[in-house]
XYZ file of C-alpha atoms in Angstrom:
180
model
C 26.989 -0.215 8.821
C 27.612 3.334 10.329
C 25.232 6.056 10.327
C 26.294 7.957 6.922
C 26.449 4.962 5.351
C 22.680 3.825 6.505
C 21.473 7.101 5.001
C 22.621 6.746 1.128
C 21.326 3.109 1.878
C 17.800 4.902 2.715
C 18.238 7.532 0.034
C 18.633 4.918 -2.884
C 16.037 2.393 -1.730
C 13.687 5.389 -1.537
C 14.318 6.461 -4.713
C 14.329 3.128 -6.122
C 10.674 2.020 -4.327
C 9.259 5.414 -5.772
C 10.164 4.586 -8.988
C 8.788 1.158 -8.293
C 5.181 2.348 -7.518
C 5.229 5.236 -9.974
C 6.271 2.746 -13.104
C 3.109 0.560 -11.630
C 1.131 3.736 -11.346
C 2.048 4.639 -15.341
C 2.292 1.859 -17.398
C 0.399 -1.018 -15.790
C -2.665 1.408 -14.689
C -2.763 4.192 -17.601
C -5.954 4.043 -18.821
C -8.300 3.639 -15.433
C -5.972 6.230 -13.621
C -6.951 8.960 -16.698
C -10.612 7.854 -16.507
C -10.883 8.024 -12.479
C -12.669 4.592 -12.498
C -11.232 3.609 -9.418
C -11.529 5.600 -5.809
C -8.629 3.801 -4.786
C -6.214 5.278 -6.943
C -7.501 8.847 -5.613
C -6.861 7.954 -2.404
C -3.105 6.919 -4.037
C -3.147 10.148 -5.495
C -3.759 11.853 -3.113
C -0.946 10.228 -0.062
C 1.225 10.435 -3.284
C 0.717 14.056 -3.026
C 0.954 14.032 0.262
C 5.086 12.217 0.366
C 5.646 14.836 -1.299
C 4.354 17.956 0.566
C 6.269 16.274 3.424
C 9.406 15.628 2.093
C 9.340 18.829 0.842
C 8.904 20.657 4.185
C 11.771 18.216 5.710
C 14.136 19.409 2.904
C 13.311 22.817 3.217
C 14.483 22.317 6.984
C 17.486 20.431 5.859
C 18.235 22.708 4.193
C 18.611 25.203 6.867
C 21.625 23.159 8.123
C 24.923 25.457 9.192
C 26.450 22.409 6.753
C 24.708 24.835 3.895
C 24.311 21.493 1.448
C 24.595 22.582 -1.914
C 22.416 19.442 -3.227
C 19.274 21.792 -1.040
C 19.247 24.884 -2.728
C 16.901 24.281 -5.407
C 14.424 22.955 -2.727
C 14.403 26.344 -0.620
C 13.090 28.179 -4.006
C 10.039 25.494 -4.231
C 6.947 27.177 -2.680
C 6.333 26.307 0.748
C 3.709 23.836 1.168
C 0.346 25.546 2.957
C -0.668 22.045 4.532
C 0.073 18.770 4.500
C -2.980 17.303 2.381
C -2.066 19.990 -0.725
C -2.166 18.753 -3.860
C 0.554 19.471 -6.062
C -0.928 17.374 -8.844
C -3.481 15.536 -9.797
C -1.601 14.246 -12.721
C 0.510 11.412 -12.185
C 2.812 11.876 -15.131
C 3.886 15.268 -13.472
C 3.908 13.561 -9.825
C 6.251 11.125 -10.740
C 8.548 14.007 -12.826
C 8.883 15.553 -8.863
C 9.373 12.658 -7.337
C 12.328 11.550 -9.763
C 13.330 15.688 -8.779
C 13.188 15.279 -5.451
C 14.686 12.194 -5.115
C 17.808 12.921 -7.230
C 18.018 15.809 -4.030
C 17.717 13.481 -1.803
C 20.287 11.341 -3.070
C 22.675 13.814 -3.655
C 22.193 15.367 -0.178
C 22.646 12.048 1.366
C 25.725 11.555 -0.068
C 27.188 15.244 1.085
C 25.984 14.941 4.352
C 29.338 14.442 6.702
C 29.516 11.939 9.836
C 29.659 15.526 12.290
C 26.939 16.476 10.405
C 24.483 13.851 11.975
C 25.481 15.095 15.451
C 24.128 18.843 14.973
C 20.581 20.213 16.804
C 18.338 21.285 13.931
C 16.337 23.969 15.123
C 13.187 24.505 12.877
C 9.655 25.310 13.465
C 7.081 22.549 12.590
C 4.030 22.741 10.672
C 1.859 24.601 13.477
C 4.986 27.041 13.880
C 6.300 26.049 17.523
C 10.099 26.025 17.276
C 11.391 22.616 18.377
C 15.194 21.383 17.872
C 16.387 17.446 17.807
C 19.727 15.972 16.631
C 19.941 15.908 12.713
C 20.533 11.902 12.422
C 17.430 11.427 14.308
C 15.061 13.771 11.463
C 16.765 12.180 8.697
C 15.813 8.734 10.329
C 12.303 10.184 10.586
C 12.326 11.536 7.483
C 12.965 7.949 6.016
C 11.146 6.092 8.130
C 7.762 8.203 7.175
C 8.208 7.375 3.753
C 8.388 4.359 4.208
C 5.310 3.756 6.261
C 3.280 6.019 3.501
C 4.395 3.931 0.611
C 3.117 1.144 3.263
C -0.527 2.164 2.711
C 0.192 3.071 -1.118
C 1.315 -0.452 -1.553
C -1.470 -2.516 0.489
C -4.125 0.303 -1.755
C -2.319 -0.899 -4.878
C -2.906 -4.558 -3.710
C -6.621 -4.073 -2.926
C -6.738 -3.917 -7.047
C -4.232 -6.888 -7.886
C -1.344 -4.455 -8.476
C 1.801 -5.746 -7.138
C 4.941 -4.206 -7.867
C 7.306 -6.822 -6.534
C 10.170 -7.001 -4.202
C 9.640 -3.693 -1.897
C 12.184 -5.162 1.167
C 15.602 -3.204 1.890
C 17.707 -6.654 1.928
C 16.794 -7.271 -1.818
C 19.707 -6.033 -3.865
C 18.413 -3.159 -5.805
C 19.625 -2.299 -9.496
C 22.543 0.231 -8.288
C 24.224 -2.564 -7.200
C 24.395 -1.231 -3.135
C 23.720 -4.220 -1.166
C 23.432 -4.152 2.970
């Protein structure tokens, strides 16, 4: 599989895992999630929060691409994150109506995103503003990859109370049908 190609791969099994733990979030955990009885799902709620301060910032800098990716713009009006342990919500219906928004981005981006593209030096600053540059296929990779290893903890939290939301690995088919 070739490099653009491993990206939508990413981009959909994101979108379809955060759907995954959201939907187990919502409907099998509705009633102790609105009464706080449980400190684990703060802690959920709160590295929920944090995916999405992060991913946030990341397409904010992706955004700043000379490739000028239409699928971004929406992202660059969001307000800039002040940290990475903001909360944007404590609610989780309205967490998981910006994840589904930020995903479809995502998605949609990864999809636009051409093979000479992934060759490009992003130059951004980082989060304690020193100016650093690396190739783009290596931040998307990143970018991916840190997801995944948050929804890592979110998942093993979720276990801790007997919630498991099934198949999580990237060589189960997933429901759009794209299969590695």
């Amino acid at each position: 599989m070739d490099r653009y190609n491993h990206i939508c791969l990413r981009a959909t099994y994101n979108e379809w895992m955060n759907a995954k733990i959201y939907n187990a979030m919502i409907y099998e955990l509705a009633d102790e999630i609105i009464a706080g009885q449980n400190d684990q799902f703060d802690e959920v709620i709160k590295m929920l929060n944090h995916l999405i301060v992060v991913d946030t910032l990341w397409l904010k800098r992706f955004a700043i691409h000379p490739a000028n990716y239409t699928a971004l713009e929406s992202v660059l009006s969001l307000p800039t994150p002040e940290n990475l342990e903001q909360i944007v919500s404590t609610n989780i219906q309205e967490l998981a109506e910006f994840r589904q928004y930020l995903d479809k981005i995502i998605c949609e981006w990864a999809h636009a995103i051409s093979r000479i593209d992934l060759d490009h030096q992003l130059c951004y600053k980082n989060t304690q503003g020193v100016i650093t540059n690396h190739k783009f296929f290596s931040l998307i990779m990143y970018f991916f990859n840190y997801q995944t290893f948050i929804r890592e903890k979110i998942l093993a939290l979720l276990l801790e109370v007997d919630i498991d939301v099934g198949a999580t690995e990237l060589v189960v088919p997933m429901p759009s049908g794209i299969n590695i």
